[in-house]
Coordinates of N, CA and C and ligand atoms in Angstrom, one line a residue:
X156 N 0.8 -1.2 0.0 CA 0.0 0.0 0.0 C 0.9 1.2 0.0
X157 N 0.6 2.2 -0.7 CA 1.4 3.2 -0.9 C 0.8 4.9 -0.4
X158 N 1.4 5.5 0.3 CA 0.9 6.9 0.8 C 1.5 8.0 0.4
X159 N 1.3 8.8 0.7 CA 1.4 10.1 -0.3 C 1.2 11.0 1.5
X160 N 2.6 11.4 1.4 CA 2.4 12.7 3.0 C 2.3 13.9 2.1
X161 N 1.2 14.6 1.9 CA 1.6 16.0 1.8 C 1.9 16.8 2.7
X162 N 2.9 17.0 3.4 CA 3.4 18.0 4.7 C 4.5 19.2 4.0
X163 N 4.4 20.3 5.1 CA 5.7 20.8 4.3 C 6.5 21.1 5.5
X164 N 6.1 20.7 7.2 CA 6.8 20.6 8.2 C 7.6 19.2 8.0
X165 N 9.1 19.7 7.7 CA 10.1 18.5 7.5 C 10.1 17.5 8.7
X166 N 10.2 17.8 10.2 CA 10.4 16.8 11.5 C 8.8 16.1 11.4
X167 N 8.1 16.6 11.1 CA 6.3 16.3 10.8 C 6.1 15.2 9.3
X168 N 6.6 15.5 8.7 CA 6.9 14.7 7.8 C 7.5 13.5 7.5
X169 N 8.4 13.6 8.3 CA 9.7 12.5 8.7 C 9.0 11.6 9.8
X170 N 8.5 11.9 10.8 CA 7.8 10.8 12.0 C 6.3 10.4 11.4
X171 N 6.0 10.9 10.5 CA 4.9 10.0 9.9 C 5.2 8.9 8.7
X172 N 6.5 9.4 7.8 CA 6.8 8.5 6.8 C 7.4 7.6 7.7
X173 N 8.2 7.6 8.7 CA 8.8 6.6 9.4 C 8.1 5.6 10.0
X174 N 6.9 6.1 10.8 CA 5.8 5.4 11.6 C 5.4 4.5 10.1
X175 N 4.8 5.2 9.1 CA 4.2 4.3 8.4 C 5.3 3.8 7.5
X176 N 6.1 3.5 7.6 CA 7.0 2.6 7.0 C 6.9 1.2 7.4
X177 N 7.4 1.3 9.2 CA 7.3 0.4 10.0 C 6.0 -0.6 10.4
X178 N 5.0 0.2 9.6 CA 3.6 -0.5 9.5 C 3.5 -1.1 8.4
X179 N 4.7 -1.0 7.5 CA 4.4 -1.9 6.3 C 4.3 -1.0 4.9
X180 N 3.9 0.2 5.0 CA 3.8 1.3 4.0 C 4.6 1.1 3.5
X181 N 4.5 1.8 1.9 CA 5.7 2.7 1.3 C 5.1 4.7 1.2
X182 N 5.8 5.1 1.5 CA 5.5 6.3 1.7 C 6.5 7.0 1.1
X183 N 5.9 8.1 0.6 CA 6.7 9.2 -0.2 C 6.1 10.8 0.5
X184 N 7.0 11.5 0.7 CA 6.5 13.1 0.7 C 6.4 14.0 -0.2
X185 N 5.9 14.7 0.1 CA 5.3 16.0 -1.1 C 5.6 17.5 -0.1
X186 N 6.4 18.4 0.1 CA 6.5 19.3 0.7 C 6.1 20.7 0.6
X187 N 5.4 20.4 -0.5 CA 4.5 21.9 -1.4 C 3.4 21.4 -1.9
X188 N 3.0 22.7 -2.5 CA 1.6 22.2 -3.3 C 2.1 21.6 -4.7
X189 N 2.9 22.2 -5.2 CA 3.3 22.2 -6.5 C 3.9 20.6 -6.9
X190 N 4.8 19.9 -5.9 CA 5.4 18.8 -5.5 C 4.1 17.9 -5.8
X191 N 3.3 18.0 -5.0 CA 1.9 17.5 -4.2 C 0.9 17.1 -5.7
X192 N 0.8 18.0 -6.3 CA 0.5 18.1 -7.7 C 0.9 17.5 -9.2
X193 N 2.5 17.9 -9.0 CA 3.3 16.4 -9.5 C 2.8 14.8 -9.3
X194 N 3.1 14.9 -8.1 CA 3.0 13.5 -8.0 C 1.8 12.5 -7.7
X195 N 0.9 13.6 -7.8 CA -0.5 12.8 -7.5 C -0.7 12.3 -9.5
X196 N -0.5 13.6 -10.1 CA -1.0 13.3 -11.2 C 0.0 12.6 -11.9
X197 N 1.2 12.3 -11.4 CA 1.9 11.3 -12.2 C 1.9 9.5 -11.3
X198 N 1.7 9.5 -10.3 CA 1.8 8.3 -9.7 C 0.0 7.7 -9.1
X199 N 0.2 6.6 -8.5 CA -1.2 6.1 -7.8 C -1.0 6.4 -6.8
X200 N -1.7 6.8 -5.4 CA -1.4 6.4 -3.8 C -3.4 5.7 -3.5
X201 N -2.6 4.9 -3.0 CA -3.7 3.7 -2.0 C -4.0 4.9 -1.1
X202 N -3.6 5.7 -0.5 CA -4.1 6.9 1.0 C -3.0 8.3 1.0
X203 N -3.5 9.5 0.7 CA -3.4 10.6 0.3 C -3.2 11.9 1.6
X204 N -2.0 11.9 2.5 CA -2.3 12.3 4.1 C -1.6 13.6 3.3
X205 N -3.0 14.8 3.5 CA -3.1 16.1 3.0 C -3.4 17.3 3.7
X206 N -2.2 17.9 4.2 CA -1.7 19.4 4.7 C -2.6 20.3 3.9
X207 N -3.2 21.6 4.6 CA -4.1 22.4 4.1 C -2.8 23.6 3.7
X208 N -2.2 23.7 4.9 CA -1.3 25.0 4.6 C -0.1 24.7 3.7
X209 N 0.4 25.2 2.2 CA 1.4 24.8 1.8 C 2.2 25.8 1.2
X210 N 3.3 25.4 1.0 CA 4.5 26.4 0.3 C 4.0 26.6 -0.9
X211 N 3.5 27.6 -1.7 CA 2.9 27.5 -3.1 C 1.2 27.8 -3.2
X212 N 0.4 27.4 -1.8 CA -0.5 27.5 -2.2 C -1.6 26.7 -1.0
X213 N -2.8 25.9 -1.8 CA -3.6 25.5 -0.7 C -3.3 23.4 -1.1
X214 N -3.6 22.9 0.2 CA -3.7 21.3 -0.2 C -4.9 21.6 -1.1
X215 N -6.0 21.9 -0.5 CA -7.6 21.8 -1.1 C -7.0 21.6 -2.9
X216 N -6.2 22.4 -3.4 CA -6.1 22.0 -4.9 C -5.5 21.3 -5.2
X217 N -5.1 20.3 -4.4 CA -4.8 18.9 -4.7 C -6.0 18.4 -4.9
X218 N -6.8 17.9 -3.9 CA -8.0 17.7 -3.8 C -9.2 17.6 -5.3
X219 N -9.1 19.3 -5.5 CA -9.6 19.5 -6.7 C -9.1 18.7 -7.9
X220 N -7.7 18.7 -7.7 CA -7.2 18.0 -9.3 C -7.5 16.5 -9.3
X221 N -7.6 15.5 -8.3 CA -7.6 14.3 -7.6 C -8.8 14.3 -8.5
X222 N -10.1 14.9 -7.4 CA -11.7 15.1 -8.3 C -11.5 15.3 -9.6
X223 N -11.0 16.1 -10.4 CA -11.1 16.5 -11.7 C -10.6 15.4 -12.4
X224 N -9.7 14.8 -12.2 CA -9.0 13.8 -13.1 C -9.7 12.4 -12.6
X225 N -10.5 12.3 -11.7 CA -11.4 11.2 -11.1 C -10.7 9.7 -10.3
X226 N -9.7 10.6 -9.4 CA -8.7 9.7 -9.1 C -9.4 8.9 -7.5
X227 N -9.0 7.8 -7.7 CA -9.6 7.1 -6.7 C -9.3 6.8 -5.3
X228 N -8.1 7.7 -5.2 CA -7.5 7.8 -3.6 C -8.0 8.2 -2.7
X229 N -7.6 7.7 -1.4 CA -8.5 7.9 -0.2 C -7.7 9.5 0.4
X230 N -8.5 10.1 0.4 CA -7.5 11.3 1.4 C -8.0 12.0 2.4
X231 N -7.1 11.4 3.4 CA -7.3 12.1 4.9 C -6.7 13.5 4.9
X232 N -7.5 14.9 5.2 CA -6.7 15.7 5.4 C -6.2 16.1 6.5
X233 N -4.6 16.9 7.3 CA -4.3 16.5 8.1 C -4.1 18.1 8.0
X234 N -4.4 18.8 9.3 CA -4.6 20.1 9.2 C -4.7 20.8 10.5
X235 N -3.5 22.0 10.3 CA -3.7 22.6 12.0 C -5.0 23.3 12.1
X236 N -5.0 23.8 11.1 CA -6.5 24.5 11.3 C -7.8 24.2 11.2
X237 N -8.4 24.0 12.5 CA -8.8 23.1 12.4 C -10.7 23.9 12.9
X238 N -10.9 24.9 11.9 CA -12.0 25.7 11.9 C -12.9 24.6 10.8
X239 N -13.8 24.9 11.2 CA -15.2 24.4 10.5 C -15.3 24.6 8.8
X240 N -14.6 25.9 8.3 CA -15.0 26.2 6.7 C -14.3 25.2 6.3
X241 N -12.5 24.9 6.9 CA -11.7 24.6 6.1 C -12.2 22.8 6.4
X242 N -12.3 22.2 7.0 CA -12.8 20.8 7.8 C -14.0 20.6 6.1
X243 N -15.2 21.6 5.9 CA -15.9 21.1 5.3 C -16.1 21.6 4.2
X244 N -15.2 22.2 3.5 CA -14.5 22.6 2.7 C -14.2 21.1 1.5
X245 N -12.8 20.9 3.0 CA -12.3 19.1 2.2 C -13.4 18.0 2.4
X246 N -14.3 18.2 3.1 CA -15.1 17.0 3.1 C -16.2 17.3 1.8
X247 N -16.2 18.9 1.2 CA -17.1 19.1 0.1 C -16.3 18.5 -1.1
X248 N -15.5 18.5 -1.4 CA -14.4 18.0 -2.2 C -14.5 16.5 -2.4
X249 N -14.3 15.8 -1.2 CA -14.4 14.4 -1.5 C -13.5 14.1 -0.8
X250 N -13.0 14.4 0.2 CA -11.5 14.2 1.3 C -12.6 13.0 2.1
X251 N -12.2 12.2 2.4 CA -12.2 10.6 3.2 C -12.6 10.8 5.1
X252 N -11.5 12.0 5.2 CA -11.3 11.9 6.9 C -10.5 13.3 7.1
X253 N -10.6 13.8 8.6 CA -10.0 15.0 8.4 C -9.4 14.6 9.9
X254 N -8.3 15.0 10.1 CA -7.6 14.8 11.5 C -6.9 16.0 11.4
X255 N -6.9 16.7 13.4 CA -6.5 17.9 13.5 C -4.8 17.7 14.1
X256 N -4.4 18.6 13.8 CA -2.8 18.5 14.2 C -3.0 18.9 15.8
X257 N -1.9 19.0 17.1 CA -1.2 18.0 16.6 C -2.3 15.9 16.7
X258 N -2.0 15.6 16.2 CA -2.8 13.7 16.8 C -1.5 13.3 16.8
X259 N -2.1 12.1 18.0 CA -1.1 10.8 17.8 C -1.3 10.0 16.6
X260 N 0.5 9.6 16.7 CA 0.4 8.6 15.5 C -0.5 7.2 15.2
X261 N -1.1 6.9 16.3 CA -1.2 5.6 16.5 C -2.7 6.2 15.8
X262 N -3.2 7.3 16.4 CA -4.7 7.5 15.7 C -4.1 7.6 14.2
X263 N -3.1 8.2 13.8 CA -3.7 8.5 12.2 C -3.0 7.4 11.9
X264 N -2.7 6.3 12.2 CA -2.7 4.7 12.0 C -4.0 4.1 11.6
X265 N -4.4 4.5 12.7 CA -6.0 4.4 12.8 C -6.8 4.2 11.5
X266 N -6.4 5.7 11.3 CA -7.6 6.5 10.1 C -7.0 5.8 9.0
X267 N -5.9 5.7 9.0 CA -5.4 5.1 7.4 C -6.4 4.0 6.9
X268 N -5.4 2.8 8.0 CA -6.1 1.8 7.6 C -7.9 1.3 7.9
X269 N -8.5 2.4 8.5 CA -9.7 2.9 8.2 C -10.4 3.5 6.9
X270 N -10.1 3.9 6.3 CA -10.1 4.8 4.9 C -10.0 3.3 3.6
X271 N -8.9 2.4 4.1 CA -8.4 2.0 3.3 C -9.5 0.2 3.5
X272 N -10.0 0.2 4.9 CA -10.8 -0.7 4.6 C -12.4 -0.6 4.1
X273 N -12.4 0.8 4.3 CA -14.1 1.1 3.6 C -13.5 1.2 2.3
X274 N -12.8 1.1 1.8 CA -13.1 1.7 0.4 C -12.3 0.2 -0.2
X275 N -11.1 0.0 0.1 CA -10.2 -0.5 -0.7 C -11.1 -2.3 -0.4
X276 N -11.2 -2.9 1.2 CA -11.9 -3.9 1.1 C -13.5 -4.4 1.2
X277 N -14.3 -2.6 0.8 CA -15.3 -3.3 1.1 C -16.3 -2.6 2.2
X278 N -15.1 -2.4 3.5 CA -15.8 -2.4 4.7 C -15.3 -3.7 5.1
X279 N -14.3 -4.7 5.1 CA -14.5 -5.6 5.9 C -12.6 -5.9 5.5
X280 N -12.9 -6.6 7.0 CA -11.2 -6.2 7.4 C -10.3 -7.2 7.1
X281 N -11.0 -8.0 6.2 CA -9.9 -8.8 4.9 C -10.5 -9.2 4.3
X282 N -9.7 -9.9 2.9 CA -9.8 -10.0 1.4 C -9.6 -11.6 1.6
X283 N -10.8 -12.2 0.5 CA -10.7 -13.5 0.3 C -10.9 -13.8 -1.4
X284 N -10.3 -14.5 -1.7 CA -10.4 -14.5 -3.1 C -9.8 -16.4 -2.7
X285 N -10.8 -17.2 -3.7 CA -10.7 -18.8 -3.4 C -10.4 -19.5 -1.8
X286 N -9.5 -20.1 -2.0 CA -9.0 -20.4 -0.1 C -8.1 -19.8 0.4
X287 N -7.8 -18.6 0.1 CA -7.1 -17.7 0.0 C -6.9 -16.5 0.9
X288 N -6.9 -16.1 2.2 CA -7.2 -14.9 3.1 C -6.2 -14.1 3.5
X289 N -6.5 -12.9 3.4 CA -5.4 -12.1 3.7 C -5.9 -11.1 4.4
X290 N -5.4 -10.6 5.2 CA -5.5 -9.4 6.6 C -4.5 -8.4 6.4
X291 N -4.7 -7.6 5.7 CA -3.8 -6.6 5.7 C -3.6 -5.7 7.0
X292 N -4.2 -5.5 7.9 CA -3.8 -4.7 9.6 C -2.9 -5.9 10.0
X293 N -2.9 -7.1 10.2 CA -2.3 -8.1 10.8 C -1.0 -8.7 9.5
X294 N -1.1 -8.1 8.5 CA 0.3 -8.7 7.5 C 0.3 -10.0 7.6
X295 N -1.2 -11.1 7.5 CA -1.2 -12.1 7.6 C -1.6 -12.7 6.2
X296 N -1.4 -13.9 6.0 CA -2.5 -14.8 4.8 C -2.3 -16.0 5.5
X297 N -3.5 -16.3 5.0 CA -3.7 -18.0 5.0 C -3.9 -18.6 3.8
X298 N -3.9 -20.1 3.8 CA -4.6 -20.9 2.8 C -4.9 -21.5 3.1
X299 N -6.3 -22.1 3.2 CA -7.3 -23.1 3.9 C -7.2 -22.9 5.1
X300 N -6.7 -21.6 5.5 CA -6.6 -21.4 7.4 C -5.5 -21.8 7.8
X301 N -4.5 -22.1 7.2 CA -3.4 -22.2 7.2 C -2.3 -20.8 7.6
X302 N -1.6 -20.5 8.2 CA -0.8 -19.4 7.6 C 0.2 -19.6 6.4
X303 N 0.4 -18.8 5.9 CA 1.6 -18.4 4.5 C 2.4 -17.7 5.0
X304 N 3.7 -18.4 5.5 CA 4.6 -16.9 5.8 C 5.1 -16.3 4.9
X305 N 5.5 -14.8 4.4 CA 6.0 -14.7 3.2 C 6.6 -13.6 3.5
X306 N 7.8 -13.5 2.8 CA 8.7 -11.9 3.0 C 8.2 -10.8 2.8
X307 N 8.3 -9.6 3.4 CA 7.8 -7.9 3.0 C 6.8 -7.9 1.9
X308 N 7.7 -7.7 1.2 CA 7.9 -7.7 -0.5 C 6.6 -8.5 -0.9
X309 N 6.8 -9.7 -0.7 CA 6.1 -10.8 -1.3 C 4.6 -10.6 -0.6
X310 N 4.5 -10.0 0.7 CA 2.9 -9.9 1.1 C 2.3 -8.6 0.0
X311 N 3.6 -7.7 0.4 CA 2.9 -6.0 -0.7 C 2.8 -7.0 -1.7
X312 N 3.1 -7.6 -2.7 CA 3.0 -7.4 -4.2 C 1.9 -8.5 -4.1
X313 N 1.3 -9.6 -3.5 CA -0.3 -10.3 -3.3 C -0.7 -9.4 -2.6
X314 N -0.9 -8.7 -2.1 CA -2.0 -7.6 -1.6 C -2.3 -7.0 -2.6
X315 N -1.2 -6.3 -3.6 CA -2.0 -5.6 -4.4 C -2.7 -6.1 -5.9
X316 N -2.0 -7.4 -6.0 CA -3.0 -8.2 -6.9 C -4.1 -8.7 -6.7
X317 N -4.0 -9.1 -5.1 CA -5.5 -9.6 -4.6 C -6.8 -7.9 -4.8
X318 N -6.1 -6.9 -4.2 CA -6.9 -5.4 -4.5 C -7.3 -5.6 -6.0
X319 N -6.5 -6.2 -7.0 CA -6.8 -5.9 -8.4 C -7.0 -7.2 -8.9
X320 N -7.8 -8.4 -8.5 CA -7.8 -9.6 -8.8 C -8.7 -9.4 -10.1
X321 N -7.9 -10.3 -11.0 CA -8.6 -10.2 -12.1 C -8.3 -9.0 -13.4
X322 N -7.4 -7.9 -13.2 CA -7.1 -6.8 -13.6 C -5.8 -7.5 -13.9
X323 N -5.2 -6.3 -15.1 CA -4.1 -6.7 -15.4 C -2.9 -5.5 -14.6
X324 N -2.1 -5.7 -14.1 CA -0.9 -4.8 -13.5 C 0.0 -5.0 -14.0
X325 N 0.4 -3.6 -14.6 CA 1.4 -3.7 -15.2 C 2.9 -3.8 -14.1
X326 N 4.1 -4.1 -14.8 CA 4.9 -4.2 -14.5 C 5.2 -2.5 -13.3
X327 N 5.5 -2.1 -14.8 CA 5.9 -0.6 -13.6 C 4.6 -0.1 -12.8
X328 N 3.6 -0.6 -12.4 CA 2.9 -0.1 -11.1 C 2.7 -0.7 -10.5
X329 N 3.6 -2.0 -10.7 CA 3.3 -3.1 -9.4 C 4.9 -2.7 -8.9
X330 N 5.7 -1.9 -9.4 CA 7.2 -2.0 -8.9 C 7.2 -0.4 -7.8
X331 N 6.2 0.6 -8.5 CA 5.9 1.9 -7.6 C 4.8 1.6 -6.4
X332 N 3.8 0.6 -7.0 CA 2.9 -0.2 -5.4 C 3.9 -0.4 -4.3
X333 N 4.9 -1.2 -4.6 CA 5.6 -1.9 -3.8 C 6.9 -1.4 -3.4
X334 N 7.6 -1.3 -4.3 CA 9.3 -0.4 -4.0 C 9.2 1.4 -4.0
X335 N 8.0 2.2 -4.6 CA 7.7 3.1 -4.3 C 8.0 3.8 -5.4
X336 N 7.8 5.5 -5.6 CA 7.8 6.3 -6.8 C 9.0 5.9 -8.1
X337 N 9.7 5.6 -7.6 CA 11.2 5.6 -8.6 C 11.2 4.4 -9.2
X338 N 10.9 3.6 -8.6 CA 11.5 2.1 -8.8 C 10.7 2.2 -10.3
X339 N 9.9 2.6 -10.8 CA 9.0 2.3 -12.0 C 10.1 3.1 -13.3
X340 N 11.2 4.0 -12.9 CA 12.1 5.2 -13.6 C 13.2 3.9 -14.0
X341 N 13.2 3.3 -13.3 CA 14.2 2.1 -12.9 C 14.6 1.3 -14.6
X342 N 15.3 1.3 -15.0 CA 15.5 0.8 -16.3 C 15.3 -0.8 -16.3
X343 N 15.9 -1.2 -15.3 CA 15.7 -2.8 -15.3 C 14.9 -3.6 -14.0
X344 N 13.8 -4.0 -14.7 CA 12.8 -4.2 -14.1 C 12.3 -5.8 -13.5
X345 N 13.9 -6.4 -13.8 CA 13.8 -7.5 -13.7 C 14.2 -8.7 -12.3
X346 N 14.4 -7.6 -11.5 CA 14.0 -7.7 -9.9 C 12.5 -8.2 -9.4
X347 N 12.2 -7.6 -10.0 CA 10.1 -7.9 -10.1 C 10.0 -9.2 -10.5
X348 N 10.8 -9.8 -11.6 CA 10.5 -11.0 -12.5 C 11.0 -12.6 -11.0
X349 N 12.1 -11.8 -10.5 CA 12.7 -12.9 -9.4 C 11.8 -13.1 -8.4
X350 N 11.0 -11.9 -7.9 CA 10.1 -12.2 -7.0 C 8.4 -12.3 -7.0
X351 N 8.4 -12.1 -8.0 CA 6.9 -13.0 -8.7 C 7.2 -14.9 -8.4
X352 N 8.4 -14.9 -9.1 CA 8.7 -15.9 -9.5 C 8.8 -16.7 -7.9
X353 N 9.5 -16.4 -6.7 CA 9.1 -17.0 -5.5 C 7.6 -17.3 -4.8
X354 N 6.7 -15.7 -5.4 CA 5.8 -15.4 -4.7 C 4.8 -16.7 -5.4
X355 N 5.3 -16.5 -6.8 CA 4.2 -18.5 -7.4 C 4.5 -19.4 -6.8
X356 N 5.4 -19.8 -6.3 CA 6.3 -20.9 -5.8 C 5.5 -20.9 -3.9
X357 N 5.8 -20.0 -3.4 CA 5.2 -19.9 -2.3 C 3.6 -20.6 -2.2
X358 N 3.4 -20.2 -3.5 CA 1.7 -19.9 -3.3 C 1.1 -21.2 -3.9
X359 N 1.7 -22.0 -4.3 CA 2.2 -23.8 -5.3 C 2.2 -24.5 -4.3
X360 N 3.2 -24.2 -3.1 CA 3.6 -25.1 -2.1 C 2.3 -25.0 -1.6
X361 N 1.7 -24.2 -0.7 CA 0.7 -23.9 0.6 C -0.4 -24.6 -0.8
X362 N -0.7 -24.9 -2.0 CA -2.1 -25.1 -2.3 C -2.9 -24.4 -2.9
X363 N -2.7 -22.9 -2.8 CA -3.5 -21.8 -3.0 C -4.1 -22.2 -4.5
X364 N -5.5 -21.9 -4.3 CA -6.2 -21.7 -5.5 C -6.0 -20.4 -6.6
X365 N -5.3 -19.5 -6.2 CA -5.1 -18.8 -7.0 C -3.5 -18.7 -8.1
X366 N -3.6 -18.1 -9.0 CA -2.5 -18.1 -9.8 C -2.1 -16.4 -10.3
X367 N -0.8 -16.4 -10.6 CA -0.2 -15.1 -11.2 C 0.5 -15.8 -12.2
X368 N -0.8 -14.9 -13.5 CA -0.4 -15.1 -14.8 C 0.4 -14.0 -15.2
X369 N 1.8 -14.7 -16.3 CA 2.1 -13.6 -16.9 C 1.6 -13.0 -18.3
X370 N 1.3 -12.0 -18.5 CA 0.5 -11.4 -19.7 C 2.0 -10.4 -20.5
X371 N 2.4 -11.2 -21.3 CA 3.9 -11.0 -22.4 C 4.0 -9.6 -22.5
X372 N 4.9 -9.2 -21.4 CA 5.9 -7.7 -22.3 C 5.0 -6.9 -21.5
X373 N 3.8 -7.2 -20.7 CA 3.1 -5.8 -19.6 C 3.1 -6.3 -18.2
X374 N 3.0 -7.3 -17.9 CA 2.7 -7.1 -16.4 C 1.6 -8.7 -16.1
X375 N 1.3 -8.4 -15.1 CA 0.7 -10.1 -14.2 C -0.9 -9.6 -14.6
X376 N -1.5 -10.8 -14.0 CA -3.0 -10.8 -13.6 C -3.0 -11.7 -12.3
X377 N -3.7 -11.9 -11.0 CA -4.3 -12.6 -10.5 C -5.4 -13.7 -10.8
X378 N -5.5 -14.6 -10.6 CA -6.9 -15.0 -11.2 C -7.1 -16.2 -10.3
X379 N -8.6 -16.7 -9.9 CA -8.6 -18.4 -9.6 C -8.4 -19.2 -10.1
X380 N -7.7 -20.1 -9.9 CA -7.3 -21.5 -10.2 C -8.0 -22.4 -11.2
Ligands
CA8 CA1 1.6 23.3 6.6

């Protein structure tokens, strides 16, 4: 799952990409509006944590461009100001959740993976596809109730095929899903090829009904067995 900090307080910025790293995230910052803008409209983020006050300008026109281009990210806005226009403002927009500065981290832990289960599972706090379960808050799977243990790597990149079961992922947005903004700039992409290649293998041994097909010269699919 990948986040997007829009902050433009550097120490503020830094203890939340950190925090959510160690939860399993990949996280990138944006320290302006203009940054924030870039990279929304060039990359995907699974959860969108958006500063109102910025160098350049307002978050809100993140927001706006997100809506306008009909982008499907969840975004909490994260905001000292914490008056009523500006609160329902982003909630007129289409903002997810609004949290006031300062919060604990463990709440906007909270909210993330709150945001990301109403929308991303459903409303329900794991994904099943065949005999297949996965719990993303707990970085678990099973197979037939089994556990799967499986490396970092290997849970991010079935998590985000299971999110896209049936869809085709391409190469470079399963390599920015998972290793983060750059890795897709990355000329050689065949780091991704070695660890598909375990994550079938893993997923062979335990039984799993599901499979990752390769679709020639673009990227995987998910699919049932
Ligand atoms: Ca600010």
């Amino acid at each position: 799952m990948k986040v997007l900090v829009v902050e433009d307080e550097p120490g503020l910025a830094e203890v939340i990409t950190r925090s959510l790293e160690r939860e399993g995230f990949v996280a990138e910052v944006a320290k302006d509006r203009a940054t924030a803008l870039h990279k929304t409209a060039d990359h995907q983020y699974d959860v969108i944590l958006l500063d109102i006050m910025l160098p350049g300008g307002s978050g809100l026109d993140v927001l706006r461009q997100l809506k306008h281009d009909g982008m499907a990210a969840n975004v909490i806005i994260i905001s000292a100001k914490d008056s009523l226009d500006d609160k329902l403002a982003g909630l007129d927009l289409g903002a997810d959740d609004y949290l006031t500065k300062p919060f604990h981290i463990a709440e906007l832990h909270a909210r993330v993976r709150s945001v990301l289960r109403r929308k991303a599972f459903g409303g329900a706090a794991t994904i099943s596809v065949a005999n297949l379960m996965c719990d993303p808050e707990q970085r678990r799977v099973t197979v037939d109730g089994l556990e799967l243990p499986l490396h970092r790597k290997e849970f991010d990149m079935l998590t985000y095929f299971l999110l896209n079961k049936g869809r085709l992922v391409s190469r470079g947005s399963l390599a920015e899903h998972v290793w983060g903004d750059h890795a897709d700039e990355s000329a050689d992409l065949d780091f991704i090829y070695s660890q598909i290649k375990n994550l079938r293998k893993r997923l062979k041994q335990a039984g799993a009904s599901v499979e990752i097909q390769a679709v020639y010269g673009i990227g995987y699919k998910l699919v049932e067995a």
